Amino acid sequence: MASVFHYFISCSLLAITSSYAAQTSFRPKALILPVTKDASTLQYIARINQQTPLVPLTLTVDLGGQFMWEDCVTNYVSTTYRPARCGSAQCSLAKLTACSTECPGKPASNCNNNTGALMLDNTVTHQATVGDVGSDIITIQSTNGKNPGRVVSIPRFLFVCGALLDGLASGVMGMAGLGRTKISLPYQFSSVFSFPKIFAICLSASTNSPGVVFFGPGAYKFLLNADASTNLQYTPLIKNPVSTASAFIQGDTSTEYFVGVKSIQVNEKDVPVNKTLLKINNTGFGGTKISTVNPYTVLHSSIYKAVIKAFGYSLSAVPRVSSVAPFGLCFNSTFIGSTWLGAGVPSINLVLQNKDVVWRIFGANSMVQVSEDALCLGVVDGGVDVMTSIVLGGYQIDNNLLQFDLTRSRLGFSSLLFGRQTTCGNFNFTLNA
Ligand SMILES: *[C@@H]1O[C@H](CO)[C@@H](O)[C@H](O)[C@H]1NC(C)=O
Ligand SMILES: *[C@@H]1O[C@H](CO)[C@@H](O)[C@H](O)[C@H]1NC(C)=O
Ligand SMILES: *[C@@H]1O[C@H](CO)[C@@H](O)[C@H](O)[C@H]1NC(C)=O
Ligand SMILES: *[C@@H]1O[C@H](CO)[C@@H](O)[C@H](O)[C@H]1NC(C)=O
Ligand SMILES: *[C@@H]1O[C@H](CO)[C@@H](O)[C@H](O)[C@H]1NC(C)=O
């Protein structure tokens, strides 16, 4: 980074004002962001428009990410970019890491005097750096829950500048964080347009038909007329008291979304796992989180081994084939039938707060076709040193609607939408006339 940092924390906790409220009379009830799975990285990619004049900005969606960050060093020329001055209301909203007091160079989006700074995280490569906080105009589509509606603009959308693009899909210029901070996308959208702090993700497994992120409460309608905001099961969202970011300041809590898995079942039978690993301990280790940057579920080694063993046992009649990395359990798929809900294998159940709240993972979310006749269980061994014991990854949440209610701190989940005869790739993106 070009900035010279003198670390003094000067950002007083001023009352939060709505200084960045939208200058628009049309007030949307909800917004949508189409999200496409990238075929080579399996990242989920979204595009918004930003800057004056508007240019498209392509971002990797990071469910637990702290805010939007982007590379503003290369080709960032905008007449509406504003650095967030130290001591400003924006700066207190952002809970700054530091204040960059002086940049000796020419003023630019990555070179400002007296500007707030935050640690940003590339959660794919686990690299972190410090970047300037600023704001600029962005535009996004509103929705009636069924089709896209009129485009709305947010004149002073807060984000952080930093060039950390290693490991991100081709063409991507940063990450769109949907995590638990006051400046993540869902929080900023909800405060600007005064709708409830609720958002939902519905990721498509297909790289051809986009899935969708909804900001605001339902309806979330998919063709043919399935409202995925109904008939959800709910489980509390759990806060991890210790940050899970690559770099952080002592005392920071995690901005990622954790749920309380109490036990795991395969074929409706409990898998013997070390229950200590399912809880979050005082130093932030353990527990279960949901991630859009891990393409497949990653398990602590001891949980992985237990799940593989139980799953293999439940399909002991099916011939195995040699495993294909990164997976460790593969079958000859000619011996596995297909069902409504994907490959005909036993479900893997995550039992949540009680035995009646169960997240069932069916074949479409568990089995990965790695070649013409090989199907592998789509989970990965994370080793024994993982911080989080269960990271539910993209493949396991595709075609499931997950609704995050940040006010009630709960997750609503639909289970596989095939059961309702639709998919996350079935949102009708035709503009409502
Ligand atoms: C910051 O302030 C110094 C001293 O006043 C000045 O030389 C420099 O050009 C300023 N930098 C920017 C980016 O405005
Ligand atoms: C369960 O996991 C905890 C945390 O890693 C460990 O300290 C403990 O020894 C494990 N218990 C058993 C029975 O393996
Ligand atoms: C939490 O778990 C980790 C990993 O097992 C361990 O290293 C750490 O000491 C534990 N912390 C506490 C406070 O028990
Ligand atoms: C899978 O089973 C079929 C039918 O028995 C056989 O022809 C094929 O070679 C097997 N594939 C592998 C990879 O073992
Ligand atoms: C998609 O939405 C458009 C605009 O409302 C509508 O005209 C069209 O019939 C819808 N498509 C389907 C398949 O329902």
XYZ file of C-alpha atoms and ligand atoms in Angstrom:
503
model
C 0.000 0.000 0.000
C 1.137 3.506 -0.751
C -0.097 4.998 2.496
C 2.152 5.721 5.429
C 0.464 4.771 8.654
C 0.829 6.426 11.975
C -1.186 4.247 14.219
C -3.169 6.383 16.517
C -6.738 5.579 17.200
C -8.569 8.844 16.882
C -11.862 7.637 15.660
C -14.259 8.705 18.366
C -17.498 6.849 18.608
C -19.760 9.577 17.361
C -23.431 8.941 17.012
C -24.140 7.199 13.772
C -25.888 9.541 11.417
C -27.564 8.723 8.187
C -25.173 10.963 6.311
C -25.001 8.534 3.451
C -28.721 8.055 2.974
C -29.849 7.577 -0.576
C -30.879 10.652 -2.476
C -33.776 8.974 -4.137
C -37.512 9.124 -3.781
C -38.230 5.555 -4.879
C -37.755 3.338 -1.844
C -37.230 -0.320 -2.751
C -38.448 -3.056 -0.392
C -35.752 -5.443 -1.509
C -32.739 -5.644 -3.796
C -31.228 -8.444 -5.862
C -27.796 -9.358 -7.013
C -27.377 -12.113 -9.614
C -24.537 -14.489 -8.697
C -22.809 -16.864 -11.111
C -20.622 -19.812 -10.188
C -17.240 -19.519 -11.881
C -16.394 -22.802 -13.625
C -12.685 -22.780 -12.901
C -12.468 -21.482 -9.301
C -16.022 -22.425 -8.211
C -16.263 -18.960 -6.671
C -19.585 -17.142 -6.736
C -19.279 -13.991 -8.789
C -21.475 -10.893 -8.628
C -21.418 -7.684 -10.587
C -22.503 -4.224 -9.519
C -21.954 -0.851 -11.134
C -19.818 1.725 -9.377
C -18.106 5.109 -9.858
C -18.869 8.196 -11.958
C -19.089 7.492 -14.810
C -20.496 4.057 -13.880
C -18.364 1.030 -14.662
C -19.079 -2.628 -13.936
C -17.302 -4.070 -10.900
C -16.920 -7.843 -10.646
C -16.576 -9.293 -7.144
C -16.283 -12.675 -5.449
C -19.111 -13.110 -2.945
C -17.860 -13.783 0.582
C -20.740 -14.643 2.895
C -18.759 -13.995 6.092
C -16.680 -11.151 4.630
C -16.460 -7.887 6.548
C -17.217 -5.385 3.788
C -16.724 -4.734 0.110
C -13.116 -4.274 -0.887
C -11.640 -3.749 -4.285
C -8.439 -2.975 -6.101
C -8.651 0.781 -6.567
C -5.030 1.119 -7.533
C -5.467 -0.039 -11.099
C -7.667 2.181 -13.267
C -9.837 3.738 -10.571
C -10.964 7.096 -11.877
C -14.165 8.433 -10.392
C -15.394 11.939 -9.726
C -17.547 10.761 -6.808
C -14.939 8.883 -4.757
C -14.658 10.328 -1.240
C -12.146 9.198 1.369
C -13.710 8.544 4.791
C -12.071 11.146 7.018
C -10.825 10.112 10.414
C -13.361 11.075 13.049
C -16.285 11.115 10.620
C -19.534 9.247 11.237
C -18.655 6.881 8.404
C -15.407 6.142 10.089
C -17.033 5.273 13.407
C -19.470 3.024 11.573
C -16.546 1.152 10.051
C -14.760 0.552 13.406
C -11.424 1.483 11.979
C -8.215 -0.386 12.447
C -6.235 2.829 12.204
C -6.079 6.269 10.751
C -3.672 6.953 7.925
C -2.606 10.494 8.690
C -0.479 11.264 5.723
C 0.118 10.024 2.206
C 3.028 11.830 0.609
C 1.919 11.219 -2.978
C -0.713 12.653 -5.270
C -4.271 12.370 -3.909
C -5.984 9.202 -5.245
C -8.368 6.511 -4.048
C -5.408 4.758 -2.437
C -3.565 7.868 -1.320
C -5.282 10.255 1.063
C -4.445 12.288 4.118
C -6.348 11.851 7.362
C -8.310 8.835 6.162
C -9.687 5.801 7.959
C -7.996 2.490 7.346
C -9.145 -1.101 7.772
C -7.561 -4.519 7.549
C -8.943 -6.316 4.528
C -8.872 -10.018 3.954
C -8.611 -12.134 0.837
C -10.392 -15.120 2.364
C -9.460 -17.377 -0.558
C -5.693 -17.049 -0.073
C -5.822 -15.874 3.568
C -3.760 -12.786 2.842
C -4.467 -9.512 4.583
C -3.413 -5.923 4.135
C -4.466 -2.476 5.284
C -6.465 -0.238 2.958
C -8.118 3.169 2.937
C -11.827 3.453 3.619
C -13.838 5.506 1.157
C -17.190 5.807 -0.503
C -18.516 6.036 -4.007
C -21.786 5.636 -5.831
C -23.015 2.135 -6.637
C -26.152 0.968 -8.392
C -28.117 -2.218 -7.840
C -31.446 -3.628 -8.975
C -34.527 -3.570 -6.794
C -37.009 -6.446 -6.842
C -40.606 -7.274 -6.015
C -39.409 -10.762 -5.078
C -40.313 -12.172 -8.451
C -38.544 -10.116 -11.123
C -35.896 -7.417 -11.135
C -37.293 -3.910 -10.884
C -35.862 -0.476 -11.263
C -32.190 0.215 -10.666
C -31.471 2.227 -7.518
C -28.327 4.077 -6.586
C -26.497 4.501 -3.315
C -24.433 7.664 -3.594
C -22.050 7.013 -0.712
C -21.481 3.293 -0.450
C -18.574 2.522 1.900
C -15.815 0.158 0.848
C -12.099 -0.415 1.318
C -9.341 -0.113 -1.256
C -6.738 -2.846 -1.488
C -5.019 -4.876 -4.173
C -5.071 -8.512 -3.078
C -6.444 -10.286 -6.109
C -4.395 -13.512 -6.009
C -6.572 -16.594 -6.140
C -9.705 -14.772 -7.237
C -11.513 -15.682 -10.450
C -10.418 -14.060 -13.670
C -11.801 -10.534 -14.075
C -12.635 -10.184 -10.384
C -11.554 -6.885 -8.764
C -12.352 -7.569 -5.108
C -14.752 -9.254 -2.702
C -18.307 -8.511 -1.631
C -18.592 -9.199 2.100
C -22.025 -10.086 3.495
C -20.805 -10.631 7.048
C -21.750 -9.327 10.456
C -20.390 -5.763 10.440
C -22.072 -2.385 10.144
C -20.565 -1.800 6.706
C -21.171 -5.143 4.970
C -23.472 -5.085 1.946
C -26.637 -6.231 3.757
C -26.153 -3.739 6.603
C -25.504 -0.767 4.322
C -28.428 -1.621 2.026
C -30.809 -2.072 4.961
C -29.820 1.207 6.559
C -29.934 3.209 3.343
C -33.379 1.973 2.340
C -34.752 1.260 5.839
C -35.755 -2.312 5.233
C -35.276 -5.092 7.787
C -31.768 -6.458 8.236
C -32.515 -9.657 6.418
C -30.849 -11.142 3.375
C -30.902 -14.489 1.626
C -28.583 -16.388 -0.646
C -29.695 -18.938 -3.200
C -26.643 -20.176 -5.082
C -26.907 -22.020 -8.342
C -24.861 -25.152 -8.992
C -24.971 -24.378 -12.695
C -22.345 -22.108 -14.188
C -24.882 -21.113 -16.862
C -27.909 -20.004 -14.875
C -27.184 -17.483 -12.141
C -28.361 -17.794 -8.579
C -29.358 -14.768 -6.556
C -28.735 -12.828 -3.359
C -31.828 -11.057 -2.016
C -31.442 -8.108 0.337
C -34.584 -7.529 2.375
C -37.352 -9.887 3.459
C -39.218 -12.196 1.033
C -41.048 -13.146 -1.046
C -38.270 -14.919 -2.920
C -40.025 -16.411 -5.910
C -38.585 -18.919 -8.338
C -40.125 -20.384 -11.457
C -42.673 -21.882 -11.487
C -44.103 -19.887 -8.647
C -42.274 -21.392 -5.679
C -41.802 -18.897 -2.852
C -38.618 -20.064 -1.164
C -39.130 -17.722 1.800
C -41.930 -19.950 3.093
C -41.662 -23.234 4.990
C -38.185 -22.566 6.256
C -36.659 -24.245 9.277
C -34.904 -21.895 11.688
C -31.805 -22.171 13.813
C -30.012 -19.508 15.873
C -26.987 -17.824 14.318
C -24.110 -18.108 16.752
C -21.472 -15.475 17.307
C -17.894 -16.612 17.495
C -16.271 -14.347 20.138
C -12.909 -14.487 18.364
C -12.242 -13.227 14.855
C -11.703 -15.857 12.165
C -10.131 -13.342 9.754
C -6.556 -13.713 8.498
C -5.446 -10.660 10.470
C -7.322 -8.871 13.199
C -7.026 -6.856 16.344
C -7.368 -8.514 19.721
C -10.959 -8.289 20.881
C -12.479 -8.466 17.390
C -15.310 -10.961 17.059
C -15.852 -13.104 13.978
C -17.992 -11.605 11.217
C -18.810 -15.066 9.863
C -22.079 -16.949 10.317
C -21.938 -19.927 12.676
C -24.688 -22.419 13.479
C -24.897 -24.896 16.330
C -24.523 -28.434 14.991
C -25.140 -30.802 17.927
C -24.582 -34.075 16.103
C -24.127 -35.577 12.656
C -26.089 -38.503 11.263
C -25.560 -40.698 8.243
C -28.498 -42.838 7.202
C -30.378 -41.480 10.273
C -27.762 -42.932 12.654
C -25.452 -40.845 14.826
C -21.862 -40.632 13.669
C -19.498 -40.791 16.654
C -17.708 -37.432 16.685
C -15.818 -35.584 19.396
C -18.486 -33.198 20.725
C -15.856 -30.759 21.973
C -15.028 -29.959 18.359
C -18.649 -29.025 17.639
C -18.577 -26.220 20.217
C -16.755 -22.927 19.907
C -14.183 -22.621 22.692
C -12.898 -19.449 24.383
C -10.183 -18.900 21.820
C -12.626 -19.180 18.914
C -11.765 -22.738 17.838
C -14.389 -25.285 16.876
C -17.975 -24.955 15.723
C -19.688 -24.876 12.339
C -19.752 -22.003 9.864
C -21.156 -21.447 6.404
C -18.787 -20.282 3.693
C -19.122 -19.316 0.043
C -15.372 -19.231 -0.539
C -14.815 -22.917 0.203
C -16.119 -24.854 -2.793
C -16.664 -28.011 -0.683
C -17.254 -28.693 2.992
C -14.034 -28.881 4.989
C -14.013 -31.006 8.143
C -11.597 -31.351 11.029
C -9.712 -34.597 10.408
C -11.314 -36.564 13.188
C -14.837 -35.593 12.045
C -13.888 -36.261 8.435
C -12.674 -39.764 9.239
C -15.819 -40.573 11.194
C -18.131 -39.297 8.444
C -16.237 -41.113 5.678
C -16.340 -44.325 7.675
C -20.072 -44.098 8.366
C -20.891 -43.108 4.809
C -18.736 -45.879 3.345
C -20.402 -48.372 5.688
C -23.884 -47.254 4.636
C -22.956 -47.872 0.974
C -20.851 -50.967 1.540
C -22.690 -52.793 -1.247
C -21.521 -50.277 -3.848
C -18.130 -50.913 -5.524
C -15.521 -48.281 -4.722
C -13.239 -46.676 -7.241
C -9.924 -45.036 -6.468
C -10.400 -41.656 -4.889
C -9.965 -38.460 -6.825
C -8.420 -35.463 -5.011
C -9.478 -33.505 -3.044
C -11.990 -36.216 -2.108
C -11.305 -39.393 -0.200
C -14.322 -41.629 -0.805
C -15.482 -42.479 -4.318
C -17.894 -45.013 -5.747
C -18.616 -46.567 -9.099
C -21.592 -44.467 -10.080
C -23.080 -47.092 -12.376
C -24.253 -48.796 -9.172
C -25.916 -45.694 -7.708
C -29.366 -44.753 -8.859
C -30.584 -41.231 -9.242
C -33.530 -39.718 -7.433
C -35.455 -36.475 -7.275
C -32.857 -35.167 -4.858
C -29.742 -36.244 -6.737
C -27.679 -39.423 -6.396
C -29.519 -42.108 -4.437
C -27.369 -42.139 -1.315
C -28.230 -41.818 2.385
C -28.640 -38.240 3.554
C -26.116 -36.633 5.858
C -28.021 -34.885 8.629
C -26.802 -31.980 10.674
C -28.837 -32.040 13.853
C -29.183 -28.488 15.141
C -30.613 -27.086 18.390
C -32.854 -30.116 18.946
C -33.695 -33.371 17.216
C -36.547 -31.764 15.277
C -34.377 -29.170 13.567
C -32.322 -31.057 11.047
C -30.443 -29.831 7.993
C -30.582 -32.761 5.575
C -27.915 -32.951 2.899
C -29.142 -35.069 -0.015
C -27.279 -36.597 -2.971
C -27.357 -33.447 -5.106
C -25.433 -31.641 -2.361
C -23.231 -34.509 -1.231
C -22.069 -36.471 -4.284
C -19.748 -34.964 -6.891
C -19.502 -36.569 -10.324
C -15.752 -36.496 -10.955
C -15.760 -38.640 -14.073
C -18.187 -40.621 -16.164
C -18.412 -43.487 -13.700
C -17.088 -42.052 -10.436
C -19.082 -40.256 -7.758
C -17.257 -38.924 -4.729
C -18.474 -37.668 -1.385
C -17.881 -33.919 -1.720
C -16.168 -33.244 1.580
C -12.531 -32.457 2.213
C -10.163 -33.344 5.071
C -9.019 -30.075 6.638
C -6.411 -31.651 8.922
C -6.236 -31.349 12.709
C -5.223 -27.694 12.877
C -8.345 -26.114 11.393
C -9.778 -23.286 13.443
C -13.405 -24.114 12.560
C -14.292 -27.809 12.766
C -17.029 -27.804 10.116
C -17.015 -25.340 7.219
C -20.104 -25.900 5.101
C -18.971 -25.052 1.585
C -20.531 -24.031 -1.707
C -21.396 -27.469 -3.066
C -23.388 -28.278 0.059
C -25.425 -25.054 -0.039
C -26.116 -24.818 -3.778
C -29.837 -24.854 -4.523
C -30.707 -24.275 -0.869
C -32.194 -20.967 0.158
C -30.463 -19.592 3.253
C -32.035 -16.564 4.895
C -29.975 -14.578 7.398
C -32.074 -12.518 9.786
C -29.572 -10.271 11.514
C -32.059 -8.668 13.889
C -33.362 -11.952 15.251
C -29.979 -13.587 14.770
C -31.362 -16.654 13.104
C -30.850 -18.644 9.934
C -33.806 -19.879 7.905
C -33.020 -22.785 5.584
C -35.133 -24.370 2.917
C -33.257 -27.636 2.313
C -32.737 -28.647 -1.322
C -35.181 -26.706 -3.516
C -35.540 -29.700 -5.875
C -38.025 -30.892 -3.266
C -40.166 -27.872 -4.225
C -39.610 -28.515 -7.899
C -37.373 -25.542 -8.454
C -33.710 -24.507 -8.269
C -31.747 -21.407 -7.340
C -31.020 -20.941 -11.052
C -34.718 -20.399 -11.674
C -35.146 -16.782 -10.672
C -36.869 -14.877 -13.490
C -34.327 -12.182 -14.372
C -36.585 -10.675 -17.027
C -37.262 -7.055 -16.135
C -40.748 -6.400 -14.858
C -42.457 -4.241 -17.453
C -0.914 15.338 2.570
O -0.437 16.452 3.274
C 0.916 16.788 2.950
C 1.366 17.910 3.887
O 0.399 18.913 3.956
C 0.989 17.180 1.482
O 2.329 17.453 1.108
C 0.503 15.984 0.630
O 0.471 16.280 -0.729
C -0.894 15.573 1.082
N -1.269 14.342 0.388
C -2.452 14.177 -0.183
C -2.689 12.836 -0.796
O -3.323 15.023 -0.201
C -11.769 -33.923 21.571
O -11.243 -32.732 21.015
C -10.605 -31.884 21.971
C -10.242 -30.582 21.265
O -9.410 -30.821 20.168
C -9.394 -32.616 22.535
O -8.764 -31.806 23.486
C -9.844 -33.929 23.172
O -8.722 -34.668 23.582
C -10.654 -34.771 22.185
N -11.244 -35.877 22.876
C -11.098 -37.125 22.475
C -11.788 -38.172 23.272
O -10.431 -37.439 21.476
C -9.453 -24.146 21.926
O -9.148 -25.204 21.032
C -7.863 -25.118 20.457
C -7.735 -26.260 19.440
O -8.106 -27.474 19.988
C -6.797 -25.184 21.536
O -5.512 -25.056 20.962
C -7.051 -24.055 22.523
O -6.134 -24.163 23.596
C -8.456 -24.129 23.046
N -8.698 -22.978 23.896
C -9.251 -23.057 25.107
C -9.404 -21.799 25.879
O -9.639 -24.124 25.555
C -17.872 -49.408 -12.920
O -18.678 -50.536 -13.132
C -18.872 -50.859 -14.507
C -19.913 -51.994 -14.591
O -19.498 -53.077 -13.799
C -17.536 -51.230 -15.128
O -17.713 -51.496 -16.503
C -16.585 -50.043 -14.944
O -15.297 -50.381 -15.431
C -16.495 -49.662 -13.483
N -15.708 -48.419 -13.377
C -14.643 -48.294 -12.598
C -13.931 -46.989 -12.638
O -14.261 -49.185 -11.871
C -40.691 -13.799 -16.408
O -41.084 -12.501 -16.084
C -41.623 -11.752 -17.166
C -41.857 -10.315 -16.673
O -42.761 -10.309 -15.578
C -42.886 -12.434 -17.653
O -43.390 -11.720 -18.751
C -42.553 -13.875 -18.068
O -43.744 -14.544 -18.408
C -41.873 -14.597 -16.898
N -41.435 -15.904 -17.371
C -41.981 -17.047 -16.933
C -41.424 -18.305 -17.522
O -42.884 -17.045 -16.108
